[in-house]
Short mmCIF file of C-alpha atoms and ligand atoms in Angstrom, two decimals:
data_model
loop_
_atom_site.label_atom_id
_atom_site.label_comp_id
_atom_site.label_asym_id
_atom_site.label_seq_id
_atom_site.Cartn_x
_atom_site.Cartn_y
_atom_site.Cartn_z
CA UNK T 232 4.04 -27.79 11.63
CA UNK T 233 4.07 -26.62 8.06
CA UNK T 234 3.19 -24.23 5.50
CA UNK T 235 2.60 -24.20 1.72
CA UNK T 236 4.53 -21.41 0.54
CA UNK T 237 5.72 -19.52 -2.44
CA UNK T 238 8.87 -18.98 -2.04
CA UNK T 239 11.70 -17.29 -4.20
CA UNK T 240 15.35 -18.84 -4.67
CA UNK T 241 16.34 -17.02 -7.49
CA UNK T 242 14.67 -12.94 -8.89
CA UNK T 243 11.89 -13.55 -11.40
CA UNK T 244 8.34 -14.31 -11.22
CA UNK T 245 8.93 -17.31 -12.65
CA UNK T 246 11.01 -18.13 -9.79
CA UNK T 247 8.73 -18.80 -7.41
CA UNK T 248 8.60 -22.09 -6.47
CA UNK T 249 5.10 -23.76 -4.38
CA UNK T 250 7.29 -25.11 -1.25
CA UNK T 251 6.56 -27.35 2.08
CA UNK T 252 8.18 -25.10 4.64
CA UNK T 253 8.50 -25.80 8.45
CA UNK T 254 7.05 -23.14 10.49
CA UNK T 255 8.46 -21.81 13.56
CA UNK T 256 6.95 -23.48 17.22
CA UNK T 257 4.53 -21.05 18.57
CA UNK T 258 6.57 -18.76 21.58
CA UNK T 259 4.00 -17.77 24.79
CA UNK T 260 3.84 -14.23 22.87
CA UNK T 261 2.60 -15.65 19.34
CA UNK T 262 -0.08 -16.30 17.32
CA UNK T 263 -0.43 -19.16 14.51
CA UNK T 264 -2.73 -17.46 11.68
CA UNK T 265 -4.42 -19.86 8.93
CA UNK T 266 -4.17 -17.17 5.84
CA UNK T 267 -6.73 -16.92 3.33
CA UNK T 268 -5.85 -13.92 1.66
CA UNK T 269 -2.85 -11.97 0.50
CA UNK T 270 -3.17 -8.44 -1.89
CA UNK T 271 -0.37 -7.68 -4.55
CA UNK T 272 1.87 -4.10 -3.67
CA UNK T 273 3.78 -3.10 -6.63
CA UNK T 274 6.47 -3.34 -3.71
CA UNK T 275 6.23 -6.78 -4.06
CA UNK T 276 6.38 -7.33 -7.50
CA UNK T 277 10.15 -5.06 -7.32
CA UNK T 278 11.16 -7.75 -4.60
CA UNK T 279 10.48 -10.12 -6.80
CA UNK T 280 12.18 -9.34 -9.62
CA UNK T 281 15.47 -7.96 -7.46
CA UNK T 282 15.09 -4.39 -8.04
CA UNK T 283 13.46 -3.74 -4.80
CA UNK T 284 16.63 -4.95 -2.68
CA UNK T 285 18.93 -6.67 -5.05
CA UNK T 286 20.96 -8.07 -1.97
CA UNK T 287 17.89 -9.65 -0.45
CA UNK T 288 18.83 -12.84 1.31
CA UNK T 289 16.96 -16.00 -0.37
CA UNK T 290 15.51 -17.79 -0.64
CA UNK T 291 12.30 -15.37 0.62
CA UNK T 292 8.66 -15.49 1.04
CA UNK T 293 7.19 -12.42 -0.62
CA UNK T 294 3.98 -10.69 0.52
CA UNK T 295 3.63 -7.74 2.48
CA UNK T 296 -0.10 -8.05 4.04
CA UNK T 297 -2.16 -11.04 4.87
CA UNK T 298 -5.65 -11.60 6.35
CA UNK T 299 -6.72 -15.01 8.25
CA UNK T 300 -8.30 -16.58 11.17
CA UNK T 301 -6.07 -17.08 14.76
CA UNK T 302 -5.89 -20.60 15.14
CA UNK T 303 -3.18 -20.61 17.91
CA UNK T 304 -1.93 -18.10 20.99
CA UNK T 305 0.87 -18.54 22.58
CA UNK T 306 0.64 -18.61 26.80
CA UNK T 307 0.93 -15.17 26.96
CA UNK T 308 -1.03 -13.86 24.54
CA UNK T 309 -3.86 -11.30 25.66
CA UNK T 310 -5.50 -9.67 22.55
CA UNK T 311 -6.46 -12.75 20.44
CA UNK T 312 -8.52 -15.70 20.84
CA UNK T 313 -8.86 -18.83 18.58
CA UNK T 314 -11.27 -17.93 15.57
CA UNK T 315 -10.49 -14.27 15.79
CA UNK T 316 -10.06 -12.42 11.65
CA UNK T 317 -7.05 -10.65 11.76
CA UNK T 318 -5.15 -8.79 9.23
CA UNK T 319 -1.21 -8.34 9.59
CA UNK T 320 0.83 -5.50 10.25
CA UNK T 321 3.52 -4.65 7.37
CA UNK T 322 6.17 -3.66 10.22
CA UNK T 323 6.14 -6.41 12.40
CA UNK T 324 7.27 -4.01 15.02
CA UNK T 325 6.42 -0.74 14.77
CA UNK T 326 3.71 -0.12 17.68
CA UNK T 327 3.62 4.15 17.41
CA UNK T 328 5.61 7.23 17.42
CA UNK T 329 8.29 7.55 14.82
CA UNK T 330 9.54 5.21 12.62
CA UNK T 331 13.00 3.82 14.12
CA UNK T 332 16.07 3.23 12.55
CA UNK T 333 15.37 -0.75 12.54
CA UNK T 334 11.59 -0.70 12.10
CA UNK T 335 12.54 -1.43 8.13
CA UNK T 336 14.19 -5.13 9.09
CA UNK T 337 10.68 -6.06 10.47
CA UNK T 338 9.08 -5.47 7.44
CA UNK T 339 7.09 -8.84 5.91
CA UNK T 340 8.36 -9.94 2.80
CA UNK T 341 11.45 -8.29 2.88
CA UNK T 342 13.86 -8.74 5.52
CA UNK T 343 11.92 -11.45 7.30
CA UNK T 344 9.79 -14.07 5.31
CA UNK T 345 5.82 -12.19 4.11
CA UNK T 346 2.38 -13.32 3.50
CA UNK T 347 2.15 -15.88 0.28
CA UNK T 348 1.68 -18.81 2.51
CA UNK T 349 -1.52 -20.80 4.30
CA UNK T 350 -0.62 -20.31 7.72
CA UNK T 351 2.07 -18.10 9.48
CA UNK T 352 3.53 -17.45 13.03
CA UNK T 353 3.11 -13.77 13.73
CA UNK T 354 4.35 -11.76 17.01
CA UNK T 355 1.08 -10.79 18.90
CA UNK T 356 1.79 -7.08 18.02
CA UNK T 357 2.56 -8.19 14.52
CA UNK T 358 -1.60 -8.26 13.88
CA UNK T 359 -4.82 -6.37 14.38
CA UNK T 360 -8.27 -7.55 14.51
CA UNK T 361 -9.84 -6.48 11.15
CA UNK T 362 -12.76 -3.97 9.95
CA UNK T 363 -15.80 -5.34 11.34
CA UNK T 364 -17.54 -6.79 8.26
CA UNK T 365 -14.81 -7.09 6.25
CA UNK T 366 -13.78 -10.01 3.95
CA UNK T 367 -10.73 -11.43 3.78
CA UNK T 368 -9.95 -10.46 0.30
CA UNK T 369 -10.76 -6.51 1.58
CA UNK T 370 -8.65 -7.18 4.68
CA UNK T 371 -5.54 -8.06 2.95
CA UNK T 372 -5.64 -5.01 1.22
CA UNK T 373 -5.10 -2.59 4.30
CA UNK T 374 -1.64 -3.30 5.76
CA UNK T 375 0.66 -1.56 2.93
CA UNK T 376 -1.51 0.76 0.03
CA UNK T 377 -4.40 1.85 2.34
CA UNK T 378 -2.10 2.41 5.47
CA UNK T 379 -0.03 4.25 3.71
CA UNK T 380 -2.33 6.55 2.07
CA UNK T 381 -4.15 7.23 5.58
CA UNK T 382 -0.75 8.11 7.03
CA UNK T 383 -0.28 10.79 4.42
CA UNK T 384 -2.86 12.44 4.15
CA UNK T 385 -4.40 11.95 7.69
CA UNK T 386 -1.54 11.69 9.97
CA UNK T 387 0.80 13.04 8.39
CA UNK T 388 -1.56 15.81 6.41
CA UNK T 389 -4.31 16.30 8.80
CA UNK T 390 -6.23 16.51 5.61
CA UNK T 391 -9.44 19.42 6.22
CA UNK T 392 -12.43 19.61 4.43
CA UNK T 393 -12.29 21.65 1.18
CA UNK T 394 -8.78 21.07 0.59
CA UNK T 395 -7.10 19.89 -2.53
CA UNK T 396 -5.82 16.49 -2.93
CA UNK T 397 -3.23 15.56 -5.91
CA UNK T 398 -3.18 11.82 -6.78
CA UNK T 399 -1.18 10.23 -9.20
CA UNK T 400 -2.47 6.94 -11.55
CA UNK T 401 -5.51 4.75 -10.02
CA UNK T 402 -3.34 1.92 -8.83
CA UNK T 403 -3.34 0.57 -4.84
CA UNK T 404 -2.53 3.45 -2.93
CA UNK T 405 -3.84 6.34 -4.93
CA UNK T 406 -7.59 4.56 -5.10
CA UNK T 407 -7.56 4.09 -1.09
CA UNK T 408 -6.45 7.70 -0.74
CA UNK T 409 -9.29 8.90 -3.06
CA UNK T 410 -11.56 6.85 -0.59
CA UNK T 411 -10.08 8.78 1.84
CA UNK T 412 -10.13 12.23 0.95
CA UNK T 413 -13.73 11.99 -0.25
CA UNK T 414 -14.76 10.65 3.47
CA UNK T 415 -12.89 14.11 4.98
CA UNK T 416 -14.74 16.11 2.79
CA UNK T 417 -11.84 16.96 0.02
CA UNK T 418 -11.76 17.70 -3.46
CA UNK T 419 -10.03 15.48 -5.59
CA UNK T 420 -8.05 15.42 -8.96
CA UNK T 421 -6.44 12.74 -9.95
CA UNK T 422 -4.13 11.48 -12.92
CA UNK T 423 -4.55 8.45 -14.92
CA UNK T 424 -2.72 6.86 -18.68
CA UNK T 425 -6.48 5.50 -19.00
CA UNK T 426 -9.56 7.41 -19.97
CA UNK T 427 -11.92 4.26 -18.57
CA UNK T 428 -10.01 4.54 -15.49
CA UNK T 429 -10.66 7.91 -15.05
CA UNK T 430 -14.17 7.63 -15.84
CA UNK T 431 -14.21 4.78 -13.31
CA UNK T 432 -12.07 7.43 -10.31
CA UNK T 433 -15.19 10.33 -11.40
CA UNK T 434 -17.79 7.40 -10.03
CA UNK T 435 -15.70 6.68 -7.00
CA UNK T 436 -16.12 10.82 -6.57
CA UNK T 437 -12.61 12.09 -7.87
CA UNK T 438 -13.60 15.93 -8.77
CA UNK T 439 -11.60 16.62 -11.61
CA UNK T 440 -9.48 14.31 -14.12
CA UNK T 441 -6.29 14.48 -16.51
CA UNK T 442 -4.91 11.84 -18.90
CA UNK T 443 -1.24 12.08 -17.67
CA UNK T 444 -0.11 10.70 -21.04
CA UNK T 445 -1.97 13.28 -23.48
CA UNK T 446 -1.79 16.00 -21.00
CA UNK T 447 2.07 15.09 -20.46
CA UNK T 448 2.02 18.90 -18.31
CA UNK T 449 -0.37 17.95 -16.25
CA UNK T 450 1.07 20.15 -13.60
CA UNK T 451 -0.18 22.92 -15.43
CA UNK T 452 -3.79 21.57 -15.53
CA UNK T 453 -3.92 21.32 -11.69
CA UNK T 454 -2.91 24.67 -11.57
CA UNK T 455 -6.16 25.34 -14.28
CA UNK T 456 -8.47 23.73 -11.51
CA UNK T 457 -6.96 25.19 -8.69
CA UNK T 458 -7.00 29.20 -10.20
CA UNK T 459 -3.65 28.91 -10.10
CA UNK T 460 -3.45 27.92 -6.59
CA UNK T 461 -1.95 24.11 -6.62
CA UNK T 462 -3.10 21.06 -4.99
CA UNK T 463 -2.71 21.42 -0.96
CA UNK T 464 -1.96 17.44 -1.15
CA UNK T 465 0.54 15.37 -3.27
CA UNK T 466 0.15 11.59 -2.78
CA UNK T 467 3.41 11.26 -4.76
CA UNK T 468 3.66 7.76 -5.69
CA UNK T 469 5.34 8.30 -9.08
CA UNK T 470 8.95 9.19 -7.89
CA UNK T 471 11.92 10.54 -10.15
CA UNK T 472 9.24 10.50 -12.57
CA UNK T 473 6.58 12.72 -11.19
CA UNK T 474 8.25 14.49 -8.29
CA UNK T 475 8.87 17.94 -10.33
CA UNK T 476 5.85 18.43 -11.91
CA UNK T 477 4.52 17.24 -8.47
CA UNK T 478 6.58 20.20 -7.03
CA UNK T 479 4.60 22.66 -9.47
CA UNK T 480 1.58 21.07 -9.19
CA UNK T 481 1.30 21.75 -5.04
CA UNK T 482 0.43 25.09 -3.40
CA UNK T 483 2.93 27.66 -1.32
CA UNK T 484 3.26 25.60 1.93
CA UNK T 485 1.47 22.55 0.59
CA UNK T 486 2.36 18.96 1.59
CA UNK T 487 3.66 16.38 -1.35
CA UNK T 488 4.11 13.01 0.27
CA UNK T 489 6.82 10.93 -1.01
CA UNK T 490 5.67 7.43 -1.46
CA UNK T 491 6.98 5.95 -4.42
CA UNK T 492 9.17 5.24 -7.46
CA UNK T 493 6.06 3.95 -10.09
CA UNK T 494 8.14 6.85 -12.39
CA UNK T 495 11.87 5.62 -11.34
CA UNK T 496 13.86 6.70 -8.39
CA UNK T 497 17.58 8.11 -8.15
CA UNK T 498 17.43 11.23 -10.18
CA UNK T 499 18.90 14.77 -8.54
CA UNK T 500 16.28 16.84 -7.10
CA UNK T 501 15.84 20.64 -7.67
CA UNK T 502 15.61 22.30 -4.36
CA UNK T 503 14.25 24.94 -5.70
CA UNK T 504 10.79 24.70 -6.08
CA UNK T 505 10.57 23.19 -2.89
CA UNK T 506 12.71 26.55 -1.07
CA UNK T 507 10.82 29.26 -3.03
CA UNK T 508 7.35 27.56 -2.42
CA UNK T 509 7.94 26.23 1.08
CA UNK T 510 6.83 23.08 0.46
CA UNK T 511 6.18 20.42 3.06
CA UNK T 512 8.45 17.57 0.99
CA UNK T 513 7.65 13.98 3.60
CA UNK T 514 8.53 10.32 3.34
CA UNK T 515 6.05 8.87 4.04
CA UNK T 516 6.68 4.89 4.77
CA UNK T 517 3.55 2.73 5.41
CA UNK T 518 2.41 2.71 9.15
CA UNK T 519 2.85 2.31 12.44
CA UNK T 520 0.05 -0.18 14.66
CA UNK T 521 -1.15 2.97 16.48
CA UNK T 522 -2.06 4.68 13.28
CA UNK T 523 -3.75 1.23 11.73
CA UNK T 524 -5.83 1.06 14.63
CA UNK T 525 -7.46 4.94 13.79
CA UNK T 526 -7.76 4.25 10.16
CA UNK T 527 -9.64 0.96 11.29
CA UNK T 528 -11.65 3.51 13.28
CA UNK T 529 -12.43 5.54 10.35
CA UNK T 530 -12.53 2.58 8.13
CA UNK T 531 -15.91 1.16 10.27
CA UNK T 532 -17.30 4.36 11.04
CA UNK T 533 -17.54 5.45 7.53
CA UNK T 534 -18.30 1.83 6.05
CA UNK T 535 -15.21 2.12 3.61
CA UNK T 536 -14.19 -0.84 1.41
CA UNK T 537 -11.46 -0.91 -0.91
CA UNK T 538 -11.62 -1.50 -4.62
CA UNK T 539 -10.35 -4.46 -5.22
CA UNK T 540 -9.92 -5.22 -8.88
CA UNK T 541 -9.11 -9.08 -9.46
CA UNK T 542 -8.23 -11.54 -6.88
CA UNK T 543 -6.20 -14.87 -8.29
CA UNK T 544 -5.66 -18.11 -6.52
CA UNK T 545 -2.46 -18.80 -4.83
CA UNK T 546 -1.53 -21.57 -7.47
CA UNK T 547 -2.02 -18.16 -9.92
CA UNK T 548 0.70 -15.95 -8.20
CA UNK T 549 2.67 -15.47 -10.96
CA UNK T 550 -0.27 -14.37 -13.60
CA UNK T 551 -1.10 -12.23 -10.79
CA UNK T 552 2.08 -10.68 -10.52
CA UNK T 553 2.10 -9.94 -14.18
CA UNK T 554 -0.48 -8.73 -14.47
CA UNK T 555 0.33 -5.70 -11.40
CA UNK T 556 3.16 -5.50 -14.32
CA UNK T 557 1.42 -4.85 -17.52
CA UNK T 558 -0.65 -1.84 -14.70
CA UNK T 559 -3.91 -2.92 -16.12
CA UNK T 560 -5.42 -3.32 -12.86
CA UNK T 561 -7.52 -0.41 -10.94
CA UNK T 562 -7.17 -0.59 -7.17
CA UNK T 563 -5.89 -3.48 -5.49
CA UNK T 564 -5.17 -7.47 -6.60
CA UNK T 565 -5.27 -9.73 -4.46
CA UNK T 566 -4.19 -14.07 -3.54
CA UNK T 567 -7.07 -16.02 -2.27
CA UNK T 568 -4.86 -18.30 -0.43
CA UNK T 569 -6.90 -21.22 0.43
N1 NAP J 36 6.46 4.45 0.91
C1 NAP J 36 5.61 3.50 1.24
O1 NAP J 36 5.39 3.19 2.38
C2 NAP J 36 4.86 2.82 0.13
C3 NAP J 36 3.76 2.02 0.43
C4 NAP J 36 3.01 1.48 -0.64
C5 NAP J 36 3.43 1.71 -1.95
N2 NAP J 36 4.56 2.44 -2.17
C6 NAP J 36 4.98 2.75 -3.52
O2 NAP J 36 3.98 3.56 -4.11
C7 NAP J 36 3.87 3.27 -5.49
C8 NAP J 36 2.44 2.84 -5.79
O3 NAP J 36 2.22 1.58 -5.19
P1 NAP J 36 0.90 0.76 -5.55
O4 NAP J 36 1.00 -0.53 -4.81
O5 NAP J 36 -0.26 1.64 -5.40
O6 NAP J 36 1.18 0.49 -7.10
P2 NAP J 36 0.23 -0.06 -8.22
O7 NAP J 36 -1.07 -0.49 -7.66
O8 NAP J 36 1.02 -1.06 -9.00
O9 NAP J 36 0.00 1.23 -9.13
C9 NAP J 36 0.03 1.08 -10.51
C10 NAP J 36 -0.56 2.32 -11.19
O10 NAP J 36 0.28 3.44 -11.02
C11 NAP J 36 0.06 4.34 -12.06
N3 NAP J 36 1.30 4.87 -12.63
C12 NAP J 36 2.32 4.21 -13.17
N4 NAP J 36 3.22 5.08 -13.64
C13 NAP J 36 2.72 6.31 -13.42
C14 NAP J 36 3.15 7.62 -13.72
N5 NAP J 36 4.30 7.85 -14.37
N6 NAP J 36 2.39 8.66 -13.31
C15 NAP J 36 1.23 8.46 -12.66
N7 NAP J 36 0.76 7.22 -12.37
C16 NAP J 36 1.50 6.18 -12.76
C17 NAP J 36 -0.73 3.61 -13.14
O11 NAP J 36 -2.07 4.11 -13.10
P3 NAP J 36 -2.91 4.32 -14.44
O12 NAP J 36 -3.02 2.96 -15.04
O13 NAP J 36 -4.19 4.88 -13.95
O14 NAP J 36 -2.14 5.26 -15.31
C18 NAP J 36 -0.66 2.16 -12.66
O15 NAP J 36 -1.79 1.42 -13.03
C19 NAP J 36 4.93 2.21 -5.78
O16 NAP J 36 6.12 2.83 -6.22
C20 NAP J 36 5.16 1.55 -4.44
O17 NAP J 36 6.42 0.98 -4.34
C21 NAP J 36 5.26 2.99 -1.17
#
């Protein structure tokens, strides 16, 4: 059995090659997937061009979620059947309670081979069945950005009614999480370079707005909305960047979730804001395949569907890719992969 695959042997979007790779046989506890549909994570695009893991073994398949259609279980498998729509899990692994030291090397599209492929061999715990109603396109968006947004601000945040969420630009994760807060009954404000985008967040329901490039303190308009309170939620995706006016931005004993490095990563931190405010500083890193199962949960109950933006054709992965670069897009892209 095969696959067609984009794989890279060298970092660079115009690396990636369209490949004929073999595909491992199908163990009594797996499941062959036919994959229609992958979505872009600005995680991705840094694996791609090295400066997510600039060791990374190649040559790789990138690709950190996938949605398709079983078309093979293994002798053992008991929670899929032939012609089931499943989406994948970004740690292969990870089944609930706290992330493990290892959980990381079972992580698609980075230490094992991801999603931009037709068909794949995953381990049975390595999927889900998706949202009822869902497309494929909307499936493949769940694994990383939405996951990782519900594991903020619900698992991690237990996000209540009437609170205050922070969130930073309108790209994958910051769109699902203003889906999110608006279902629990939150207010929102959220940041954006773009004035169209932000106009575009206010009809999704974000509460309050701020150009982040002409108000370059934005930390001090948060505090403007709040009365001087702060935000009770950070969804800090920005990093190095961000993470200080984030720091100012959140109330005494409020929760800033760090996500990710859209800003740059590896500058010192000031402990001091986060001492003399008492703030709730938490990695936050995707999800485990207890916690995908709730926001699937929440997902049907409320009828939520992400926003997905543009989706491109497999044989268009690299326009796809830059264009996640140029950060034109609002919400998710995604691969139609067949
Ligand atoms: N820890 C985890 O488990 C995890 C999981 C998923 C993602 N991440 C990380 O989270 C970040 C977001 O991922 P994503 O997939 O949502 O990315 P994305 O879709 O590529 O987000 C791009 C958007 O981010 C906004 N942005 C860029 N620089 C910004 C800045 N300085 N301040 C505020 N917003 C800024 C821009 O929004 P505007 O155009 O509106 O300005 C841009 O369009 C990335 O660093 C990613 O690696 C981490």
């Amino acid at each position: 059995m095969t696959t067609t695959a984009l794989r890279m042997h060298a970092f660079g979007i115009h690396n990636l090659k369209r490949e004929t790779v073999p595909l491992p046989e199908l163990g009594p506890t797996d499941v062959l997937v036919e994959l229609h549909a992958a979505s872009l994570n600005y995680r991705d695009l840094m694996t791609v061009l090295g400066t997510y893991n600039p060791k990374m073994a190649l040559p790789r398949i990138p690709g950190s979620d996938a949605s398709g259609i079983v078309t093979g279980v293994g002798s053992q498998v008991t929670h899929f059947q032939i012609g089931d729509h499943v989406t994948s899990l970004f740690f292969q692994d990870w089944l609930g309670g706290p992330i493990q030291p290892n959980t990381v090397k079972s992580a698609l599209g980075g230490s094992i081979d991801g999603t931009f492929c037709t068909e794949r061999v995953f381990p049975e715990i390595g999927l889900i069945h998706a949202p009822k109603g869902y497309t494929h396109l909307e499936a493949a968006t769940l694994p990383c950005s939405a996951l990782t947004a519900w594991n903020a601000l619900v698992e991690k945040g237990h996000l209540c009614a009437g609170q205050t969420v922070l969130l930073l630009g309108t790209g994958g994760v910051s769109i699902f999480a203003l889906l999110i807060a608006k279902a629990h009954g939150a207010r929102v404000i959220l940041t954006s370079s773009s004035e169209e985008k932000l106009a575009r967040a206010r009809q999704l329901g974000a509460d309050e707005t701020i150009n982040y490039r002409t108000h370059t303190d934005w930390d001090r308009q948060v505090m403007h909305l709040t009365g001087n309170r702060g935000a009770d939620h950070v969804v800090e995706v920005g990093g190095a960047g961000t993470l200080s006016l984030s720091f100012r931005a959140v109330t005494p004993g409020g929760r800033v979730y760090v996500i990710g490095v859209l800003a740059g990563k590896g500058q010192t931190i000031d402990p001091m804001p986060i001492l003399a405010k008492s703030i709730h500083a938490e990695g936050v890193f995707v999800g485990s395949r207890a916690m995908f199962s709730r926001m699937i949960a929440a997902i049907e109950t409320n009828n939520l569907h992400p926003v997905i933006d543009r989706a491109f054709p497999l044989s268009q992965a690299q326009e796809a890719l830059t264009y996640m670069e140029s950060g034109s897009h609002f919400g998710k892209i995604a691969l139609s992969l067949r």
